[in-house]
CSV table of C-alpha atoms in Angstrom, one decimal:
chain,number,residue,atom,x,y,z
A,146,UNK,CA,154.6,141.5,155.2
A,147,UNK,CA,152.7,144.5,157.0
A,148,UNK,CA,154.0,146.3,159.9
A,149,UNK,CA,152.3,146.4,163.1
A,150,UNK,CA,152.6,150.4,163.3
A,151,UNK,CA,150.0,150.8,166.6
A,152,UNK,CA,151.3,152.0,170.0
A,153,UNK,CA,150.5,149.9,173.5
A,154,UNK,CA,151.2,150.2,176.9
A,155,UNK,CA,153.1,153.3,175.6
A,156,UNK,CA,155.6,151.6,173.3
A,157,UNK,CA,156.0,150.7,169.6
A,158,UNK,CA,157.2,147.8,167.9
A,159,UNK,CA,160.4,149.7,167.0
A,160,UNK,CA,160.8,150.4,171.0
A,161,UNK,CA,162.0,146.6,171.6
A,162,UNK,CA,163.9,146.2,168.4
A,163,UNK,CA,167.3,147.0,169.8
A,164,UNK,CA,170.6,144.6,169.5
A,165,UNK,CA,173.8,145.4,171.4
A,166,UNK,CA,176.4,143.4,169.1
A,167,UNK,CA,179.5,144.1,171.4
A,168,UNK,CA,178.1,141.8,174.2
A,169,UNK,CA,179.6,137.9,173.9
A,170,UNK,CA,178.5,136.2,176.4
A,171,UNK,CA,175.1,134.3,176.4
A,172,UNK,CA,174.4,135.6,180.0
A,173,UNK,CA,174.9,139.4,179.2
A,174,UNK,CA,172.4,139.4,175.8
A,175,UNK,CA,170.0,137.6,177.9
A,176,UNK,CA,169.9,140.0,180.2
A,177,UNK,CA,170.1,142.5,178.0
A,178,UNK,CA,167.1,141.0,175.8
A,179,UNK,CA,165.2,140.4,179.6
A,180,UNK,CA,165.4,144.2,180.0
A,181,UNK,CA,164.6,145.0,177.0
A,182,UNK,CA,160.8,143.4,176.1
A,183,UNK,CA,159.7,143.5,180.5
A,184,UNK,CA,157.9,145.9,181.8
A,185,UNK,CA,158.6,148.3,184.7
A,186,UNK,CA,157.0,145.3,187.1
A,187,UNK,CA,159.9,143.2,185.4
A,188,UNK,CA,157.2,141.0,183.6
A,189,UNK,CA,157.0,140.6,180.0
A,190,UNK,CA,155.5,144.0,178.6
A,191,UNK,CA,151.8,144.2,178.1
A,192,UNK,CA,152.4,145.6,174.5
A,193,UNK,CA,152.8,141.3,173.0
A,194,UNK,CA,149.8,140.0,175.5
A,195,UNK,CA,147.6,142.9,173.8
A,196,UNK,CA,148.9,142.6,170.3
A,197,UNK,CA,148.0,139.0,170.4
A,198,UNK,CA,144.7,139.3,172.1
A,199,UNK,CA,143.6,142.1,170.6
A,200,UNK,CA,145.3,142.9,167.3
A,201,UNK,CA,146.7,140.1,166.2
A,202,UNK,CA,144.2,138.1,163.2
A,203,UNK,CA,145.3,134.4,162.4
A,204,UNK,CA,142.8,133.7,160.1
A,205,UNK,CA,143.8,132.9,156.6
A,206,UNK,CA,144.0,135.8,153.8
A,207,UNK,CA,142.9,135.1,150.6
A,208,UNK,CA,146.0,134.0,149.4
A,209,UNK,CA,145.8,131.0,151.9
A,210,UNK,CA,148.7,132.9,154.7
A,211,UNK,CA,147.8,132.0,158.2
A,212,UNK,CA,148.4,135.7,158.7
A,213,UNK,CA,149.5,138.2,157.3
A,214,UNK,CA,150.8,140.4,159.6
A,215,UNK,CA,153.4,138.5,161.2
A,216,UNK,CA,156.0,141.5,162.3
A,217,UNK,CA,156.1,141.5,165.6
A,218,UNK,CA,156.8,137.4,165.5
A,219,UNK,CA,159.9,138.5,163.5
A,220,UNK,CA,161.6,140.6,166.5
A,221,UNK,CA,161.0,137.6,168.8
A,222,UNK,CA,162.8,135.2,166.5
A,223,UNK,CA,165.8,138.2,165.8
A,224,UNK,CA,165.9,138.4,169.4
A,225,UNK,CA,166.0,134.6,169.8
A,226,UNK,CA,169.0,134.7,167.2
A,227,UNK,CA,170.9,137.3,169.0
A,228,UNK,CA,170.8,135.4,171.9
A,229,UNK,CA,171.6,131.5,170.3
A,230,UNK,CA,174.8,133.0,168.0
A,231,UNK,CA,176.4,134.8,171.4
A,232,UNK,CA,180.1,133.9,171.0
A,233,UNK,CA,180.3,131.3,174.1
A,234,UNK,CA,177.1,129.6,173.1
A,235,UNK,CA,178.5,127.9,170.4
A,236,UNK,CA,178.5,124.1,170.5
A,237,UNK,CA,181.3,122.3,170.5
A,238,UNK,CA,179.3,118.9,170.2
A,239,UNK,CA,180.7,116.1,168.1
A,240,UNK,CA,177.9,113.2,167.6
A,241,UNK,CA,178.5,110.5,165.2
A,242,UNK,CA,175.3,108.4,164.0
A,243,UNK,CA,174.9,104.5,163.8
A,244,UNK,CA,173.1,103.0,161.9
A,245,UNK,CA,171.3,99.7,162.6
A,246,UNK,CA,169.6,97.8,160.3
A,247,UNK,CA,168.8,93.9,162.3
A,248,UNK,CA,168.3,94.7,166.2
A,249,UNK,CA,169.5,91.5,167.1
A,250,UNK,CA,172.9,92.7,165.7
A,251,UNK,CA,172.3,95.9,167.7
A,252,UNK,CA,171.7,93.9,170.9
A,253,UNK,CA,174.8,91.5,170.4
A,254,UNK,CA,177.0,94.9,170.1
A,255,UNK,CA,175.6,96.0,173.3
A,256,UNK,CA,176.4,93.1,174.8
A,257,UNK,CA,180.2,92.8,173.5
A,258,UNK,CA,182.9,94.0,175.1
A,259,UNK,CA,182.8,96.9,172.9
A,260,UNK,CA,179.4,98.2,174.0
A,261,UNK,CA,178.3,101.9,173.6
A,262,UNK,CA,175.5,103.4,175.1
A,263,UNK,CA,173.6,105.4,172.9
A,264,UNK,CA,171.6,108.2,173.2
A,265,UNK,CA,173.5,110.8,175.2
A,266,UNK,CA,176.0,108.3,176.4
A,267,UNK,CA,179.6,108.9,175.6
A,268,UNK,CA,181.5,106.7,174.1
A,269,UNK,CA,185.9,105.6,173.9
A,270,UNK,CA,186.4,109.2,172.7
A,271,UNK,CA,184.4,111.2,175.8
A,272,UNK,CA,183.9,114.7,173.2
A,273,UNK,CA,181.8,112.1,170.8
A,274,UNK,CA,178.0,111.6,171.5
A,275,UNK,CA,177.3,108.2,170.2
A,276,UNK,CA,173.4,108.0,168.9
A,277,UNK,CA,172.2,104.6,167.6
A,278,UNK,CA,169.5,104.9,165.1
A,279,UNK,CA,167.2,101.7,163.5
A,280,UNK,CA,166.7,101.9,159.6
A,281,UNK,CA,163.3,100.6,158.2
A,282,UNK,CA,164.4,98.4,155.4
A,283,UNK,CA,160.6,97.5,155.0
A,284,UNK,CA,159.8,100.9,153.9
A,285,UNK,CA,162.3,102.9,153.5
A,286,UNK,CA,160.2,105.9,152.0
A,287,UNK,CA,159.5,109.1,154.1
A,288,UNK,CA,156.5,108.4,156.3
A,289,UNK,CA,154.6,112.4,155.3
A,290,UNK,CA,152.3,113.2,152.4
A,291,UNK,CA,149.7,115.6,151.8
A,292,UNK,CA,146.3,115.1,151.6
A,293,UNK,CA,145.2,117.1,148.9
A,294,UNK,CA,142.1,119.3,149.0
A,295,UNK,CA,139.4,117.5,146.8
A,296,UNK,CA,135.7,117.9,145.9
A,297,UNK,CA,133.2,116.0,147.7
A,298,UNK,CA,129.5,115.1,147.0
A,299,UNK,CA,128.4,118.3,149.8
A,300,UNK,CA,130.4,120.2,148.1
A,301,UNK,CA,129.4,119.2,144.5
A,302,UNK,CA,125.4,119.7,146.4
A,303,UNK,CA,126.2,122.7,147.9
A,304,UNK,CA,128.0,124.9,145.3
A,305,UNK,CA,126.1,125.7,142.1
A,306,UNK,CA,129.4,126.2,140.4
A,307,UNK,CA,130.7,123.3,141.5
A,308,UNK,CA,128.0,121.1,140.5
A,309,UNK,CA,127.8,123.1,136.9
A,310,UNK,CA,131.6,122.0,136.5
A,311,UNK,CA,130.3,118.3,137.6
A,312,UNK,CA,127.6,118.1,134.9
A,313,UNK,CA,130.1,118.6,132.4
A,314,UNK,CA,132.2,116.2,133.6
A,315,UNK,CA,129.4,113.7,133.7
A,316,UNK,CA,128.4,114.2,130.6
A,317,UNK,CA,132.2,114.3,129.0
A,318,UNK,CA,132.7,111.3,130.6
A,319,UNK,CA,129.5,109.6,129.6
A,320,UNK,CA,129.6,107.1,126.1
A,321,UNK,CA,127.1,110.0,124.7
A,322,UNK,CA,129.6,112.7,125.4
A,323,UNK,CA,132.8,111.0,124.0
A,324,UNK,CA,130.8,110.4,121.0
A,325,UNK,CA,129.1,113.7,120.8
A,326,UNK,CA,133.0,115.4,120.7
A,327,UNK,CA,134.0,113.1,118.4
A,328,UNK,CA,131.5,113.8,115.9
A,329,UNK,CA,131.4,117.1,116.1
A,330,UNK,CA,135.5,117.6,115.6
A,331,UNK,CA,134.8,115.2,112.4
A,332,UNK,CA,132.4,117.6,111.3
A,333,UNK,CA,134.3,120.3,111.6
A,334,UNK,CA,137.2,119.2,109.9
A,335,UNK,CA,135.0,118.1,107.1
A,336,UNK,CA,133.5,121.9,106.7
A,337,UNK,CA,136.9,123.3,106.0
A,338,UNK,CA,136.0,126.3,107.6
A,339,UNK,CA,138.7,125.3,110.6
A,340,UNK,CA,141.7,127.9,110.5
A,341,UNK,CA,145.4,125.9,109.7
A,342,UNK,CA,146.5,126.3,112.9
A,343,UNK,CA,143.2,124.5,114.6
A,344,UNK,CA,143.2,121.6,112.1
A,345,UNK,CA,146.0,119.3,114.0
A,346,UNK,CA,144.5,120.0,117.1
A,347,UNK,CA,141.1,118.5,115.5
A,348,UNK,CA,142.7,115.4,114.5
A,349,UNK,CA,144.2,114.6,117.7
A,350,UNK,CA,140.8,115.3,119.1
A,351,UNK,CA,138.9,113.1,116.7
A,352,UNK,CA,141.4,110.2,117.1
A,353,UNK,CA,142.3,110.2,121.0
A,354,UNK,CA,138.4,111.5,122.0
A,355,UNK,CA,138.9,110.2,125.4
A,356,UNK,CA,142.6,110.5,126.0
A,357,UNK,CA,141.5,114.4,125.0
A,358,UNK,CA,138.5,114.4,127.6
A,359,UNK,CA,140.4,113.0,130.7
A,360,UNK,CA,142.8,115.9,129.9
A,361,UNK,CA,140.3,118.4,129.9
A,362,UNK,CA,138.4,116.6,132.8
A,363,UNK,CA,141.2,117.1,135.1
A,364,UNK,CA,141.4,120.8,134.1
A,365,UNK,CA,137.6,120.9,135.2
A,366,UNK,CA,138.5,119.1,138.1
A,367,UNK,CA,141.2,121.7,139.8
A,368,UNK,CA,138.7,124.7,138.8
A,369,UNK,CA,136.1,122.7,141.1
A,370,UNK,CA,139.1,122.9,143.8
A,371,UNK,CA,139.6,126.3,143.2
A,372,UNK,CA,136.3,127.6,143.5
A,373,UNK,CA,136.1,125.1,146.9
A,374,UNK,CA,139.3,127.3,148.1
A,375,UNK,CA,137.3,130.8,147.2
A,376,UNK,CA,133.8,129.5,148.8
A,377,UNK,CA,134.7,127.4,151.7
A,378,UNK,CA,138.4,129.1,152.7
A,379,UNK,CA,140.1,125.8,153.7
A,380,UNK,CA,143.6,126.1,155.8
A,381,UNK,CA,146.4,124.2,153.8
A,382,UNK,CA,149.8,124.1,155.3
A,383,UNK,CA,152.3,125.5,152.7
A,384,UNK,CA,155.6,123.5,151.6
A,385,UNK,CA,155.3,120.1,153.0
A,386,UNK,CA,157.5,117.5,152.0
A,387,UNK,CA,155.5,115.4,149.7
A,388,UNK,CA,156.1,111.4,149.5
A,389,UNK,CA,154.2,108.1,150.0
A,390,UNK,CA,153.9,106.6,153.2
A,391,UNK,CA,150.8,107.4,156.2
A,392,UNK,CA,149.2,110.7,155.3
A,393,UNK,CA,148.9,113.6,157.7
A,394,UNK,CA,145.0,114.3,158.4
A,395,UNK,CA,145.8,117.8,159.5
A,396,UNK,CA,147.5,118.7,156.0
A,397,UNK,CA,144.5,120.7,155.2
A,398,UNK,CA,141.3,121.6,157.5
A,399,UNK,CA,138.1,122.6,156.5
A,400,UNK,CA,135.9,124.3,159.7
A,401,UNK,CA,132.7,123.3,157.4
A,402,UNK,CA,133.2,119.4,157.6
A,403,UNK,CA,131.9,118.2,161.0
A,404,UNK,CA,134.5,115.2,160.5
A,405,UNK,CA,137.4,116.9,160.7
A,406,UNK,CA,135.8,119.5,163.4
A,407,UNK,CA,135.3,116.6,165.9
A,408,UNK,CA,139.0,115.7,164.7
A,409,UNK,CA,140.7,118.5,166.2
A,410,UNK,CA,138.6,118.7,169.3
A,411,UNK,CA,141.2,116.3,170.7
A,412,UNK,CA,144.1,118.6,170.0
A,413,UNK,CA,141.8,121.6,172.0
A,414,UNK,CA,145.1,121.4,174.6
A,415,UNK,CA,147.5,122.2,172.0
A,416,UNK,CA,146.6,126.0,171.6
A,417,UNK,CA,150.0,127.5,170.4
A,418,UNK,CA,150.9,130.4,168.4
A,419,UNK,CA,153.9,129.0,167.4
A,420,UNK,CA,153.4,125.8,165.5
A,421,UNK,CA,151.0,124.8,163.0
A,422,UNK,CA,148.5,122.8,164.6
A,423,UNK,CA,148.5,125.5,168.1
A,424,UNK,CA,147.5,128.8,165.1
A,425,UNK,CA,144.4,125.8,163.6
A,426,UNK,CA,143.4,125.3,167.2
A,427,UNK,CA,143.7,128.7,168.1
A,428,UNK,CA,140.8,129.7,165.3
A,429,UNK,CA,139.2,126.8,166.5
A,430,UNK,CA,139.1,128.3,169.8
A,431,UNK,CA,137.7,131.5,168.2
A,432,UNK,CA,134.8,129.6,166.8
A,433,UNK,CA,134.0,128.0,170.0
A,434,UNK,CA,133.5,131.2,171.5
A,435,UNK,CA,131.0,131.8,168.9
A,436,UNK,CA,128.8,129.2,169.0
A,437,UNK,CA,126.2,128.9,171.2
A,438,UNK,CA,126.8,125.5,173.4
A,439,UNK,CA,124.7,123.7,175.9
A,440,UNK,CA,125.9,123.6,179.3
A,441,UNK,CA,126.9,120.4,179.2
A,442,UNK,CA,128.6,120.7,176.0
A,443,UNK,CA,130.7,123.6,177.6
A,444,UNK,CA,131.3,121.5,180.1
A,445,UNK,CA,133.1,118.5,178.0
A,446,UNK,CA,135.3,121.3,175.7
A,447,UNK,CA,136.5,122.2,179.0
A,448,UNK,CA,137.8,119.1,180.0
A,449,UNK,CA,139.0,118.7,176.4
A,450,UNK,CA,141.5,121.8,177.0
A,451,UNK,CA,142.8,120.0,180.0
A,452,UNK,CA,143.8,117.1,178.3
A,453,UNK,CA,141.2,114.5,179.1
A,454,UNK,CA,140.0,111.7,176.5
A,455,UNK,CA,137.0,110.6,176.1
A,456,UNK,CA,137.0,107.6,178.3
A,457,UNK,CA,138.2,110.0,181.5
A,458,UNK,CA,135.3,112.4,180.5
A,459,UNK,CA,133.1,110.1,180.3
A,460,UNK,CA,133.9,108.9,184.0
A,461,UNK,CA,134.3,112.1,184.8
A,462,UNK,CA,130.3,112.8,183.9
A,463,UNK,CA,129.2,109.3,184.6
A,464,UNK,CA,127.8,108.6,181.3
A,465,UNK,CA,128.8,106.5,178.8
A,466,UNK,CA,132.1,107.1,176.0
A,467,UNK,CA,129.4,106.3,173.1
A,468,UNK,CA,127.3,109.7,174.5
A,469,UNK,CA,130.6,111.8,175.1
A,470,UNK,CA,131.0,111.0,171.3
A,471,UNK,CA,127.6,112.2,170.5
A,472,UNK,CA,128.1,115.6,172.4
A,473,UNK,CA,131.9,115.7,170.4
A,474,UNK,CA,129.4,115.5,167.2
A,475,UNK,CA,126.8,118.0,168.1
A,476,UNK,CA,129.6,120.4,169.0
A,477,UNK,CA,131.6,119.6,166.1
A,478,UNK,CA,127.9,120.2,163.8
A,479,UNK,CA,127.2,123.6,165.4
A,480,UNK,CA,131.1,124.9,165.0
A,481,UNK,CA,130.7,123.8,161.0
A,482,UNK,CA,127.9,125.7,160.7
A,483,UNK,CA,129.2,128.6,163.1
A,484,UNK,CA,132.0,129.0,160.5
A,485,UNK,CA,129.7,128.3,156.9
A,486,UNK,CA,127.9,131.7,158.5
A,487,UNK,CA,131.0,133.6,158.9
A,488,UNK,CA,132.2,132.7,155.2
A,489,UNK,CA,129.1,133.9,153.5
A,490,UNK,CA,129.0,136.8,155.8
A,491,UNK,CA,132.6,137.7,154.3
A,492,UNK,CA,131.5,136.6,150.4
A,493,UNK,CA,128.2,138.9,151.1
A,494,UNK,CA,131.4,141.7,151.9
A,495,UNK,CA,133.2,141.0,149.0
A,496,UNK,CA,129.9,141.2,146.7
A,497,UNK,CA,128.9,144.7,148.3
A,498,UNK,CA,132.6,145.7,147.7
A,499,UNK,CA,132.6,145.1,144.2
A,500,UNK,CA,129.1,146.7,143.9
């Protein structure tokens, strides 16, 4: 992780990374905490609305991070412990789960004489929270999975390396191919110029030609994703439970495909540092700024940020929800190609770098 190491508003990082362990009660650290990151005005200190606006760079590192530099985040959340584990802020809450699988047994409890509220209702014992939860015996898998981050026919169009990769598939895949491999591992077992240790490996090729091929197709396959992940940058969120049920859209965003730019317009409200989708929107933001919109189309992101749909906007304007769409594409078009300029501007970087 790197260190912020810079000085604002005439303090460090270091400055605000004090703990005083002998105070107990939640009332005294949070005082103590207050003091501790305000400012002389006794509002929160300049130095974090700086660092974030000015100093602070979300946008993914080469090793796919959201950011790298992520230490002044870490003080907030040490501070936020040294305030939850003071001594008389410890719970002493006792819930106790139920678990329901028919409702109509659920509603005949309720209405017995040995009802219990759920949901922050007590119940006989007034220390026990009673929660009643419902259990999906029709699916009973987890409802998250990942999208994974495939190649598409832009792509395939787009990147020469890509589409080099995708004429070997093709012809691997092809009856010519499978026969071509074939023949040629026949031929070279039959030379007997094949070292020992190559020979087996020859056989299994000449009798499992295509079992061998869709091997090595799906090797060919992730290179094309990993050369996507170079070129285009995508954002994919790290350690997410994997399992079948809906999939998550926002699992992985690519700024260069107009779909899922018009996608996230709707979440333009959700601009927060400190989840997932508020860091996607906030670069989103970024590339906002840097694209050159019509007045009108400046207009409708604006009422996007305050929380409007498209049907409100659309009254809003007076026109109809089929044109507020139409601007949502435009927008989302000129934001793709926004963000395709800034990645070759970078690769153009990286090339005079290396040269």
């Amino acid at each position: 992780m790197k260190q912020f190491k810079g000085e604002i508003g005439g303090k460090k990082l270091t400055d605000f990374n004090q703990f005083d362990n002998s105070l107990t009660k939640f009332q005294e650290r949070l005082e103590f905490v207050t003091n501790n990151i305000n400012g002389e005005d006794g509002f929160l200190h300049s130095f974090f609305a700086e660092y974030l606006n000015q100093y602070y760079d979300v946008s993914p590192s080469q090793d796919g991070y959201l950011a790298e530099e992520t230490s002044v985040f870490k003080l907030l959340e040490r501070l936020g412990t040294f305030l939850i584990e003071a001594p008389d802020s410890k719970s002493h809450r006792k819930v106790e789960y139920r678990f329901w699988v028919d409702e109509r047994e659920y509603n005949k409890y309720k209405e017995s004489d040995n009802k219990c509220e759920s949901s922050m209702s007590n119940g006989e014992d007034n220390n026990v929270e009673i929660i009643d939860m419902f259990v999906d015996k029709k699916n009973e898998k987890n409802q998250k999975i990942v999208r994974n981050l495939s190649v598409n026919a832009k792509d395939i169009k787009e990147i020469k390396e890509i589409r080099s990769l995708q004429d070997a598939i093709d012809y691997l895949k092809s009856p010519k191919g499978i026969k071509d491999l074939k023949e040629h591992a026949q031929k070279l077992l039959e030379s007997g110029a094949v070292e020992d240790e190559a020979v087996n490996r020859l056989k299994y090729i000449a009798k499992n030609t295509e079992r061998y091929i869709n091997s090595y197709v799906k090797e060919l396959r992730e290179s094309q994703v990993l050369i996507k992940k170079a070129i285009k940058r995508p954002i994919e969120f790290k350690n997410i439970l994997k399992d079948e049920g809906v999939p998550n859209k926002l699992d992985v965003v690519d700024f260069m495909e107009k779909k899922e730019v018009e996608k996230l317009l709707e979440f333009l409200p959700n601009e927060d540092l400190m989840t997932d989708i508020g860091i996607i929107i906030y670069d989103l933001g970024q590339l906002l700024k840097a694209t050159k919109l019509s007045s009108r189309e400046e207009e409708i992101i604006q009422m996007l940020r305050e929380g409007l749909k498209q049907s409100e906007i659309a009254e809003e304007l007076g026109i109809l929800k089929q044109n507020v769409k139409t601007y949502m594409k435009r927008i989302a078009e000129k934001v793709s190609k926004t963000y395709e300029k800034q990645v070759e501007s970078y690769r153009d970087k990286m090339r005079q770098k290396k040269n």
